[in-house]
Amino acid sequence: MCGFIAVLGPEGQHVIQDVLTGLLAIQHRGQDAAGVVSFEGKFHARKARGLVREVFEERHLERLRGNLAVGHVRYPTVGSGSEADAQPFWLQFPTGIAMAHNGNVTNFHELRRTQLADRAIPLASDCDLEAILYVFADELCRRLEGGAVEAQHIYAAARHVFEHVRGAYSVVGIVAGWGLFAFRDPYGIKPIVLGRRDGPGGPSFAVASESVVLEVAGYERVRDLAAGEALWIGRDREPRSEVLAARPHRPCVFEYVYFARPDSVLDGVSVHAARRRLGQALAEPWRRTGLEADVVIPVPESACTAAQALAEALGVPYREGFVKNRYVGRTFIMPSDAERVSSIRHKLNPIRSEFAGKRVLILDDSIVRGNTSRQIAKIARDMGATKVYMASYSPPLVHPCLYGIDMSTRREFVARGRTAEDVARLIGADHLLYQSVEDMVAAVRGDHADLRFCRACFDGAYPTGDVTARVLETIEDERLAAQ
Ligand code: AMP
């Protein structure tokens, strides 16, 4: 999972501030590395491992000049990620192109072995974006023949990517001195949204992973890109776009469950509103258990919105029983399980009075390996809870995400091959309630009746249709080898 922003500002202006403001707003999408490539006469680049505020210093801002820039925050999906894999990537020749993406290319190794090897294109990194960049650039340069860059050239190059590159990818980029482009894979799995700001020097455009980026950086949200759509904004500042591949649109449901910021709107659906509905949707199934809770407590922070809605629907008090130390890194991406387990305790500290003598219903957004829930159930008991009920507002996670959300291997899912009762026992809860897939989908969709989602991590139905048992095994082996 990653985040990006690309900006085209008025001639003579520098857009680096907007890019960095935007990257800070999507720091949650990746804390592993950050980078920016801008263009003024030549490409200026800075990328390194670390948080946005650590990677960019005053001297970099002075250097990252120009009205065209692309920025990225990285969350590695395979391996621990080296500096060489940090984005954006760029090419100087035959046409200057810089690019960043969010997603995961499922046929990366095949592309590297065949197509790119045939053309004697060696990749400098293990980052799948490099494959997209070369497939795109190859076709773009073939079409350009040294002339002006026009929308149809960008469409042809994006079409070429759609034909050869499989998986999920939202891509933004710049063509040196010419303009800004963006495209979204044919199933539209990853979010991507266009924004605009009108000013004295003319309009500025930004394309980013989440609408919150646009809002914070001062752009008006125009619209999300459609599945299989390519966009080009050239020297005339006139956005042009075309839908090049007509497949069913399947945005990732996990963005709403966990990944996106609640103040974003993705494909027309407010993440905050979706999470409230996800909480409300659990009220009925909870009542059916016949159990009673004295208090609803969220696992902060992603579950807070849903827990409030659930508590309201049940008429039970909502209490923030855990205090989160936000300066501890994300527990999920620590290299070993032992480290993960202890850092959950460092990250979440309980308030005894909210647990002592109470039947607590603790809500989380999801349960992956079960480490968080196990720790939390134990803490709740240590604090004197008389009953510890756990709930997840998403269904059991049982299939790996191949589209960019780093979601372990099948072997690691605690719910795989187990009933909710089994999992409850394993994590030490008196009861565990999961949301059903149907209720989750209905809740996220709200009144967007025509929206269908990629929910492969819950039901194994991978929309790209190319995920065979063999592909799953290969990817799992890679992940295990990289751990
Ligand atoms: P686990 O302890 O492995 O069960 O992890 C569950 C916790 O990880 C939940 O509290 C989620 O908020 C969080 N989570 C779920 N998916 C991801 C992900 N892809 N990256 C980081 N954290 C996640």
PDB file of C-alpha atoms in Angstrom, residues 27-294:
ATOM      1  CA  GLN A  27       1.695   9.463   5.490  1.00  0.00           C
ATOM      2  CA  HIS A  28      -0.631   6.750   6.860  1.00  0.00           C
ATOM      3  CA  ARG A  29      -0.402   4.985   3.481  1.00  0.00           C
ATOM      4  CA  GLY A  30       3.297   4.311   3.888  1.00  0.00           C
ATOM      5  CA  GLN A  31       5.981   5.127   6.414  1.00  0.00           C
ATOM      6  CA  ASP A  32       8.840   3.193   4.901  1.00  0.00           C
ATOM      7  CA  ALA A  33      10.199   5.636   2.326  1.00  0.00           C
ATOM      8  CA  ALA A  34       9.279   8.934   0.683  1.00  0.00           C
ATOM      9  CA  GLY A  35      10.325  10.624  -2.529  1.00  0.00           C
ATOM     10  CA  VAL A  36       9.687  13.500  -4.915  1.00  0.00           C
ATOM     11  CA  VAL A  37      10.795  14.095  -8.477  1.00  0.00           C
ATOM     12  CA  SER A  38      10.198  17.560  -9.929  1.00  0.00           C
ATOM     13  CA  PHE A  39      10.978  19.060 -13.291  1.00  0.00           C
ATOM     14  CA  GLU A  40      12.468  22.414 -14.168  1.00  0.00           C
ATOM     15  CA  GLY A  41      14.878  22.176 -17.087  1.00  0.00           C
ATOM     16  CA  LYS A  42      15.874  18.790 -15.714  1.00  0.00           C
ATOM     17  CA  PHE A  43      14.629  16.323 -13.158  1.00  0.00           C
ATOM     18  CA  HIS A  44      15.328  17.078  -9.506  1.00  0.00           C
ATOM     19  CA  ALA A  45      14.934  14.170  -7.140  1.00  0.00           C
ATOM     20  CA  ARG A  46      15.057  13.294  -3.499  1.00  0.00           C
ATOM     21  CA  LYS A  47      14.046   9.935  -2.131  1.00  0.00           C
ATOM     22  CA  ALA A  48      15.095   8.035   0.956  1.00  0.00           C
ATOM     23  CA  ARG A  49      13.816   5.716   3.628  1.00  0.00           C
ATOM     24  CA  GLY A  50      11.886   7.346   6.432  1.00  0.00           C
ATOM     25  CA  LEU A  51       8.911   9.584   7.093  1.00  0.00           C
ATOM     26  CA  VAL A  52       8.165  12.611   4.932  1.00  0.00           C
ATOM     27  CA  ARG A  53       9.308  15.014   7.628  1.00  0.00           C
ATOM     28  CA  GLU A  54      12.581  13.107   7.997  1.00  0.00           C
ATOM     29  CA  VAL A  55      13.355  12.723   4.309  1.00  0.00           C
ATOM     30  CA  PHE A  56      12.860  16.340   3.223  1.00  0.00           C
ATOM     31  CA  GLU A  57      14.955  19.173   4.602  1.00  0.00           C
ATOM     32  CA  GLU A  58      15.032  22.839   3.674  1.00  0.00           C
ATOM     33  CA  ARG A  59      17.909  22.307   1.233  1.00  0.00           C
ATOM     34  CA  HIS A  60      15.905  19.673  -0.660  1.00  0.00           C
ATOM     35  CA  LEU A  61      12.950  22.010  -1.016  1.00  0.00           C
ATOM     36  CA  GLU A  62      15.156  24.636  -2.634  1.00  0.00           C
ATOM     37  CA  ARG A  63      16.445  22.067  -5.061  1.00  0.00           C
ATOM     38  CA  LEU A  64      13.094  20.464  -5.954  1.00  0.00           C
ATOM     39  CA  ARG A  65      12.111  23.262  -8.318  1.00  0.00           C
ATOM     40  CA  GLY A  66       9.501  23.402 -11.017  1.00  0.00           C
ATOM     41  CA  ASN A  67       5.790  23.427 -11.740  1.00  0.00           C
ATOM     42  CA  LEU A  68       5.625  19.698 -12.442  1.00  0.00           C
ATOM     43  CA  ALA A  69       6.266  17.176  -9.706  1.00  0.00           C
ATOM     44  CA  VAL A  70       5.337  13.750  -8.468  1.00  0.00           C
ATOM     45  CA  GLY A  71       5.666  12.449  -4.904  1.00  0.00           C
ATOM     46  CA  HIS A  72       5.247   9.129  -3.146  1.00  0.00           C
ATOM     47  CA  VAL A  73       5.150   7.462   0.254  1.00  0.00           C
ATOM     48  CA  ARG A  74       5.967   3.776   0.329  1.00  0.00           C
ATOM     49  CA  TYR A  75       4.628   0.838   2.228  1.00  0.00           C
ATOM     50  CA  PRO A  76       6.547  -2.194   1.046  1.00  0.00           C
ATOM     51  CA  THR A  77       4.449  -5.136  -0.076  1.00  0.00           C
ATOM     52  CA  VAL A  78       7.187  -7.704  -0.551  1.00  0.00           C
ATOM     53  CA  GLY A  79      10.435  -7.799   1.387  1.00  0.00           C
ATOM     54  CA  SER A  80      11.602  -5.101   3.721  1.00  0.00           C
ATOM     55  CA  GLY A  81      12.210  -2.680   0.859  1.00  0.00           C
ATOM     56  CA  SER A  82      15.539  -1.096   0.067  1.00  0.00           C
ATOM     57  CA  GLU A  83      16.348   2.469  -0.860  1.00  0.00           C
ATOM     58  CA  ALA A  84      16.681   1.390  -4.495  1.00  0.00           C
ATOM     59  CA  ASP A  85      12.977   0.479  -4.507  1.00  0.00           C
ATOM     60  CA  ALA A  86      11.790   3.880  -3.282  1.00  0.00           C
ATOM     61  CA  GLN A  87       9.601   5.842  -5.701  1.00  0.00           C
ATOM     62  CA  PRO A  88       9.170   7.848  -7.885  1.00  0.00           C
ATOM     63  CA  PHE A  89      11.191   6.298 -10.696  1.00  0.00           C
ATOM     64  CA  TRP A  90      12.220   8.256 -13.734  1.00  0.00           C
ATOM     65  CA  LEU A  91      13.789   7.975 -17.173  1.00  0.00           C
ATOM     66  CA  GLN A  92      15.859  10.656 -18.857  1.00  0.00           C
ATOM     67  CA  PHE A  93      15.962   9.158 -22.318  1.00  0.00           C
ATOM     68  CA  PRO A  94      14.517   9.095 -24.920  1.00  0.00           C
ATOM     69  CA  THR A  95      11.760  11.078 -23.178  1.00  0.00           C
ATOM     70  CA  GLY A  96      11.869  12.280 -19.603  1.00  0.00           C
ATOM     71  CA  ILE A  97       9.196  10.501 -17.599  1.00  0.00           C
ATOM     72  CA  ALA A  98       8.787  10.294 -13.832  1.00  0.00           C
ATOM     73  CA  MET A  99       6.219   7.989 -12.283  1.00  0.00           C
ATOM     74  CA  ALA A 100       4.788   6.733  -8.985  1.00  0.00           C
ATOM     75  CA  HIS A 101       2.108   4.196  -8.206  1.00  0.00           C
ATOM     76  CA  ASN A 102       0.010   2.448  -5.631  1.00  0.00           C
ATOM     77  CA  GLY A 103      -0.826  -1.195  -6.064  1.00  0.00           C
ATOM     78  CA  ASN A 104       0.836  -4.406  -6.992  1.00  0.00           C
ATOM     79  CA  VAL A 105       1.667  -5.922 -10.350  1.00  0.00           C
ATOM     80  CA  THR A 106       0.838  -9.623 -10.244  1.00  0.00           C
ATOM     81  CA  ASN A 107       2.879 -10.568 -13.340  1.00  0.00           C
ATOM     82  CA  PHE A 108       5.950  -8.512 -12.427  1.00  0.00           C
ATOM     83  CA  HIS A 109       8.367 -11.439 -12.484  1.00  0.00           C
ATOM     84  CA  GLU A 110       6.974 -12.716 -15.743  1.00  0.00           C
ATOM     85  CA  LEU A 111       7.301  -9.267 -17.338  1.00  0.00           C
ATOM     86  CA  ARG A 112      10.828  -8.991 -16.087  1.00  0.00           C
ATOM     87  CA  ARG A 113      11.713 -12.438 -17.417  1.00  0.00           C
ATOM     88  CA  THR A 114      10.039 -12.134 -20.794  1.00  0.00           C
ATOM     89  CA  GLN A 115       8.929  -8.802 -22.296  1.00  0.00           C
ATOM     90  CA  LEU A 116      11.553  -6.628 -20.678  1.00  0.00           C
ATOM     91  CA  ALA A 117      14.327  -9.187 -21.013  1.00  0.00           C
ATOM     92  CA  ASP A 118      13.516  -9.567 -24.737  1.00  0.00           C
ATOM     93  CA  ARG A 119      14.010  -5.853 -25.188  1.00  0.00           C
ATOM     94  CA  ALA A 120      17.228  -6.012 -23.158  1.00  0.00           C
ATOM     95  CA  ILE A 121      15.725  -3.750 -20.487  1.00  0.00           C
ATOM     96  CA  PRO A 122      17.323  -4.613 -17.163  1.00  0.00           C
ATOM     97  CA  LEU A 123      15.463  -3.397 -14.117  1.00  0.00           C
ATOM     98  CA  ALA A 124      17.459  -1.568 -11.504  1.00  0.00           C
ATOM     99  CA  SER A 125      15.195  -2.481  -8.619  1.00  0.00           C
ATOM    100  CA  ASP A 126      12.659  -4.986  -7.300  1.00  0.00           C
ATOM    101  CA  CYS A 127       9.910  -2.414  -7.468  1.00  0.00           C
ATOM    102  CA  ASP A 128       7.035  -3.363  -9.748  1.00  0.00           C
ATOM    103  CA  LEU A 129       6.576   0.260 -10.782  1.00  0.00           C
ATOM    104  CA  GLU A 130       9.732  -0.013 -12.841  1.00  0.00           C
ATOM    105  CA  ALA A 131       8.023  -2.591 -15.039  1.00  0.00           C
ATOM    106  CA  ILE A 132       5.033  -0.284 -15.563  1.00  0.00           C
ATOM    107  CA  LEU A 133       7.364   2.600 -16.343  1.00  0.00           C
ATOM    108  CA  TYR A 134       9.227   0.714 -19.050  1.00  0.00           C
ATOM    109  CA  VAL A 135       6.131  -0.788 -20.645  1.00  0.00           C
ATOM    110  CA  PHE A 136       4.582   2.699 -20.705  1.00  0.00           C
ATOM    111  CA  ALA A 137       7.701   4.526 -21.882  1.00  0.00           C
ATOM    112  CA  ASP A 138       8.439   1.984 -24.571  1.00  0.00           C
ATOM    113  CA  GLU A 139       5.092   2.535 -26.236  1.00  0.00           C
ATOM    114  CA  LEU A 140       5.054   6.288 -25.631  1.00  0.00           C
ATOM    115  CA  CYS A 141       8.424   6.760 -27.276  1.00  0.00           C
ATOM    116  CA  ARG A 142       7.468   4.569 -30.204  1.00  0.00           C
ATOM    117  CA  ARG A 143       4.400   6.774 -30.807  1.00  0.00           C
ATOM    118  CA  LEU A 144       6.098  10.106 -30.249  1.00  0.00           C
ATOM    119  CA  GLU A 145       8.855   9.845 -32.816  1.00  0.00           C
ATOM    120  CA  GLY A 146      10.340  13.002 -31.354  1.00  0.00           C
ATOM    121  CA  GLY A 147       7.195  15.152 -31.789  1.00  0.00           C
ATOM    122  CA  ALA A 148       4.890  16.918 -29.316  1.00  0.00           C
ATOM    123  CA  VAL A 149       3.287  14.885 -26.548  1.00  0.00           C
ATOM    124  CA  GLU A 150      -0.473  14.681 -27.103  1.00  0.00           C
ATOM    125  CA  ALA A 151      -3.290  12.941 -25.277  1.00  0.00           C
ATOM    126  CA  GLN A 152      -3.505  10.143 -27.829  1.00  0.00           C
ATOM    127  CA  HIS A 153       0.127   9.221 -27.211  1.00  0.00           C
ATOM    128  CA  ILE A 154      -0.549   8.898 -23.497  1.00  0.00           C
ATOM    129  CA  TYR A 155      -3.685   6.832 -24.190  1.00  0.00           C
ATOM    130  CA  ALA A 156      -1.726   4.495 -26.459  1.00  0.00           C
ATOM    131  CA  ALA A 157       0.961   4.019 -23.811  1.00  0.00           C
ATOM    132  CA  ALA A 158      -1.600   3.435 -21.041  1.00  0.00           C
ATOM    133  CA  ARG A 159      -3.481   0.985 -23.261  1.00  0.00           C
ATOM    134  CA  HIS A 160      -0.227  -0.872 -23.763  1.00  0.00           C
ATOM    135  CA  VAL A 161       0.190  -1.079 -19.984  1.00  0.00           C
ATOM    136  CA  PHE A 162      -3.398  -2.332 -19.575  1.00  0.00           C
ATOM    137  CA  GLU A 163      -2.721  -5.050 -22.134  1.00  0.00           C
ATOM    138  CA  HIS A 164       0.510  -6.274 -20.591  1.00  0.00           C
ATOM    139  CA  VAL A 165       0.568  -5.417 -16.922  1.00  0.00           C
ATOM    140  CA  ARG A 166      -1.778  -7.315 -14.625  1.00  0.00           C
ATOM    141  CA  GLY A 167      -2.795  -6.599 -11.076  1.00  0.00           C
ATOM    142  CA  ALA A 168      -3.905  -3.415  -9.391  1.00  0.00           C
ATOM    143  CA  TYR A 169      -2.231  -0.110 -10.045  1.00  0.00           C
ATOM    144  CA  SER A 170      -3.123   3.533  -9.911  1.00  0.00           C
ATOM    145  CA  VAL A 171      -0.358   5.514 -11.553  1.00  0.00           C
ATOM    146  CA  VAL A 172       0.615   9.181 -11.727  1.00  0.00           C
ATOM    147  CA  GLY A 173       3.487  10.749 -13.583  1.00  0.00           C
ATOM    148  CA  ILE A 174       4.959  13.669 -15.447  1.00  0.00           C
ATOM    149  CA  VAL A 175       6.470  14.008 -18.888  1.00  0.00           C
ATOM    150  CA  ALA A 176       9.398  16.419 -18.701  1.00  0.00           C
ATOM    151  CA  GLY A 177       8.311  19.864 -19.855  1.00  0.00           C
ATOM    152  CA  TRP A 178       5.022  18.594 -21.271  1.00  0.00           C
ATOM    153  CA  GLY A 179       2.498  17.737 -18.596  1.00  0.00           C
ATOM    154  CA  LEU A 180       0.939  15.381 -16.144  1.00  0.00           C
ATOM    155  CA  PHE A 181      -0.619  11.973 -16.745  1.00  0.00           C
ATOM    156  CA  ALA A 182      -2.493   9.438 -14.637  1.00  0.00           C
ATOM    157  CA  PHE A 183      -4.183   6.124 -15.185  1.00  0.00           C
ATOM    158  CA  ARG A 184      -6.100   3.554 -13.180  1.00  0.00           C
ATOM    159  CA  ASP A 185      -5.996  -0.175 -13.833  1.00  0.00           C
ATOM    160  CA  PRO A 186      -8.886  -1.732 -15.775  1.00  0.00           C
ATOM    161  CA  TYR A 187     -10.620  -2.902 -12.597  1.00  0.00           C
ATOM    162  CA  GLY A 188     -10.030   0.357 -10.763  1.00  0.00           C
ATOM    163  CA  ILE A 189      -8.939  -1.463  -7.631  1.00  0.00           C
ATOM    164  CA  LYS A 190      -6.789   1.298  -6.162  1.00  0.00           C
ATOM    165  CA  PRO A 191      -8.136   4.774  -5.495  1.00  0.00           C
ATOM    166  CA  ILE A 192      -7.067   7.827  -7.512  1.00  0.00           C
ATOM    167  CA  VAL A 193      -8.677  11.233  -7.562  1.00  0.00           C
ATOM    168  CA  LEU A 194      -8.282  14.437  -9.570  1.00  0.00           C
ATOM    169  CA  GLY A 195      -8.327  17.932  -8.075  1.00  0.00           C
ATOM    170  CA  ARG A 196      -8.099  21.486  -9.391  1.00  0.00           C
ATOM    171  CA  ARG A 197      -7.281  24.911  -8.040  1.00  0.00           C
ATOM    172  CA  ASP A 198      -7.844  28.150  -9.947  1.00  0.00           C
ATOM    173  CA  GLY A 199      -5.441  30.987  -9.258  1.00  0.00           C
ATOM    174  CA  PRO A 200      -4.054  34.157 -10.809  1.00  0.00           C
ATOM    175  CA  GLY A 201      -1.394  32.254 -12.798  1.00  0.00           C
ATOM    176  CA  GLY A 202      -4.013  29.864 -14.230  1.00  0.00           C
ATOM    177  CA  PRO A 203      -5.323  26.521 -13.037  1.00  0.00           C
ATOM    178  CA  SER A 204      -3.269  23.960 -11.112  1.00  0.00           C
ATOM    179  CA  PHE A 205      -4.085  20.270 -11.132  1.00  0.00           C
ATOM    180  CA  ALA A 206      -3.303  17.525  -8.671  1.00  0.00           C
ATOM    181  CA  VAL A 207      -3.922  13.800  -8.860  1.00  0.00           C
ATOM    182  CA  ALA A 208      -3.641  11.860  -5.614  1.00  0.00           C
ATOM    183  CA  SER A 209      -4.415   8.598  -3.859  1.00  0.00           C
ATOM    184  CA  GLU A 210      -7.026  10.055  -1.547  1.00  0.00           C
ATOM    185  CA  SER A 211      -9.261  13.094  -1.628  1.00  0.00           C
ATOM    186  CA  VAL A 212      -7.914  14.266   1.737  1.00  0.00           C
ATOM    187  CA  VAL A 213      -4.649  15.130  -0.011  1.00  0.00           C
ATOM    188  CA  LEU A 214      -6.435  17.516  -2.303  1.00  0.00           C
ATOM    189  CA  GLU A 215      -8.393  19.078   0.500  1.00  0.00           C
ATOM    190  CA  VAL A 216      -5.354  19.657   2.681  1.00  0.00           C
ATOM    191  CA  ALA A 217      -3.227  20.952  -0.209  1.00  0.00           C
ATOM    192  CA  GLY A 218      -5.985  23.389  -1.242  1.00  0.00           C
ATOM    193  CA  TYR A 219      -7.437  21.710  -4.320  1.00  0.00           C
ATOM    194  CA  GLU A 220     -11.082  21.212  -5.174  1.00  0.00           C
ATOM    195  CA  ARG A 221     -11.924  17.539  -5.657  1.00  0.00           C
ATOM    196  CA  VAL A 222     -13.063  17.154  -9.272  1.00  0.00           C
ATOM    197  CA  ARG A 223     -13.659  13.397  -9.534  1.00  0.00           C
ATOM    198  CA  ASP A 224     -12.204   9.934  -9.179  1.00  0.00           C
ATOM    199  CA  LEU A 225     -10.688   8.383 -12.272  1.00  0.00           C
ATOM    200  CA  ALA A 226     -12.782   5.580 -13.713  1.00  0.00           C
ATOM    201  CA  ALA A 227     -11.525   2.008 -13.998  1.00  0.00           C
ATOM    202  CA  GLY A 228      -9.313   1.749 -17.080  1.00  0.00           C
ATOM    203  CA  GLU A 229      -9.201   5.521 -17.578  1.00  0.00           C
ATOM    204  CA  ALA A 230      -6.156   7.535 -18.653  1.00  0.00           C
ATOM    205  CA  LEU A 231      -5.829  11.276 -18.068  1.00  0.00           C
ATOM    206  CA  TRP A 232      -3.513  13.814 -19.680  1.00  0.00           C
ATOM    207  CA  ILE A 233      -3.095  17.494 -18.846  1.00  0.00           C
ATOM    208  CA  GLY A 234      -0.662  19.105 -21.249  1.00  0.00           C
ATOM    209  CA  ARG A 235       0.617  22.600 -21.930  1.00  0.00           C
ATOM    210  CA  ASP A 236      -2.848  23.983 -22.704  1.00  0.00           C
ATOM    211  CA  ARG A 237      -3.978  22.965 -19.153  1.00  0.00           C
ATOM    212  CA  GLU A 238      -7.044  21.275 -20.570  1.00  0.00           C
ATOM    213  CA  PRO A 239      -7.668  17.901 -18.854  1.00  0.00           C
ATOM    214  CA  ARG A 240      -8.305  15.199 -21.435  1.00  0.00           C
ATOM    215  CA  SER A 241      -9.216  11.660 -20.628  1.00  0.00           C
ATOM    216  CA  GLU A 242     -10.522   8.460 -22.089  1.00  0.00           C
ATOM    217  CA  VAL A 243     -11.701   5.162 -20.668  1.00  0.00           C
ATOM    218  CA  LEU A 244      -9.528   2.655 -22.485  1.00  0.00           C
ATOM    219  CA  ALA A 245     -10.524  -0.665 -20.960  1.00  0.00           C
ATOM    220  CA  ALA A 246     -14.081  -1.554 -20.088  1.00  0.00           C
ATOM    221  CA  ARG A 247     -13.906  -4.068 -17.254  1.00  0.00           C
ATOM    222  CA  PRO A 248     -16.100  -4.057 -14.181  1.00  0.00           C
ATOM    223  CA  HIS A 249     -15.012  -1.486 -11.626  1.00  0.00           C
ATOM    224  CA  ARG A 250     -13.954  -3.222  -8.398  1.00  0.00           C
ATOM    225  CA  PRO A 251     -12.530  -0.759  -5.866  1.00  0.00           C
ATOM    226  CA  CYS A 252     -10.837  -2.279  -2.828  1.00  0.00           C
ATOM    227  CA  VAL A 253     -13.243  -2.624   0.101  1.00  0.00           C
ATOM    228  CA  PHE A 254     -10.360  -2.736   2.602  1.00  0.00           C
ATOM    229  CA  GLU A 255      -9.614   0.922   1.871  1.00  0.00           C
ATOM    230  CA  TYR A 256     -12.879   1.751   3.645  1.00  0.00           C
ATOM    231  CA  VAL A 257     -12.393  -0.814   6.383  1.00  0.00           C
ATOM    232  CA  TYR A 258      -8.899   0.163   7.392  1.00  0.00           C
ATOM    233  CA  PHE A 259      -6.577   1.849   5.028  1.00  0.00           C
ATOM    234  CA  ALA A 260      -7.921   5.207   3.925  1.00  0.00           C
ATOM    235  CA  ARG A 261      -8.258   8.223   6.163  1.00  0.00           C
ATOM    236  CA  PRO A 262     -11.809   8.699   7.452  1.00  0.00           C
ATOM    237  CA  ASP A 263     -11.879  12.221   6.015  1.00  0.00           C
ATOM    238  CA  SER A 264     -11.406  10.914   2.472  1.00  0.00           C
ATOM    239  CA  VAL A 265     -14.101  10.268  -0.093  1.00  0.00           C
ATOM    240  CA  LEU A 266     -13.244   7.355  -2.386  1.00  0.00           C
ATOM    241  CA  ASP A 267     -15.296   6.589  -5.489  1.00  0.00           C
ATOM    242  CA  GLY A 268     -18.002   8.845  -4.131  1.00  0.00           C
ATOM    243  CA  VAL A 269     -18.247   7.125  -0.741  1.00  0.00           C
ATOM    244  CA  SER A 270     -17.165   8.922   2.427  1.00  0.00           C
ATOM    245  CA  VAL A 271     -14.846   6.653   4.400  1.00  0.00           C
ATOM    246  CA  HIS A 272     -16.162   8.099   7.655  1.00  0.00           C
ATOM    247  CA  ALA A 273     -19.779   7.407   6.677  1.00  0.00           C
ATOM    248  CA  ALA A 274     -18.858   3.890   5.518  1.00  0.00           C
ATOM    249  CA  ARG A 275     -17.207   3.158   8.884  1.00  0.00           C
ATOM    250  CA  ARG A 276     -20.227   4.446  10.759  1.00  0.00           C
ATOM    251  CA  ARG A 277     -22.447   2.148   8.743  1.00  0.00           C
ATOM    252  CA  LEU A 278     -20.035  -0.739   9.342  1.00  0.00           C
ATOM    253  CA  GLY A 279     -20.458  -0.172  13.082  1.00  0.00           C
ATOM    254  CA  GLN A 280     -24.226   0.140  12.880  1.00  0.00           C
ATOM    255  CA  ALA A 281     -24.435  -3.049  10.827  1.00  0.00           C
ATOM    256  CA  LEU A 282     -22.988  -5.053  13.724  1.00  0.00           C
ATOM    257  CA  ALA A 283     -25.752  -4.028  16.130  1.00  0.00           C
ATOM    258  CA  GLU A 284     -28.304  -6.548  14.892  1.00  0.00           C
ATOM    259  CA  PRO A 285     -25.964  -9.566  14.792  1.00  0.00           C
ATOM    260  CA  TRP A 286     -24.736  -8.597  18.260  1.00  0.00           C
ATOM    261  CA  ARG A 287     -28.293  -8.515  19.616  1.00  0.00           C
ATOM    262  CA  ARG A 288     -28.868 -11.943  18.122  1.00  0.00           C
ATOM    263  CA  THR A 289     -26.071 -13.381  20.271  1.00  0.00           C
ATOM    264  CA  GLY A 290     -28.187 -12.611  23.334  1.00  0.00           C
ATOM    265  CA  LEU A 291     -25.078 -11.272  25.077  1.00  0.00           C
ATOM    266  CA  GLU A 292     -24.972  -7.979  26.925  1.00  0.00           C
ATOM    267  CA  ALA A 293     -22.185  -5.450  27.116  1.00  0.00           C
ATOM    268  CA  ASP A 294     -21.789  -2.548  29.540  1.00  0.00           C
TER     269      ASP A 294
END
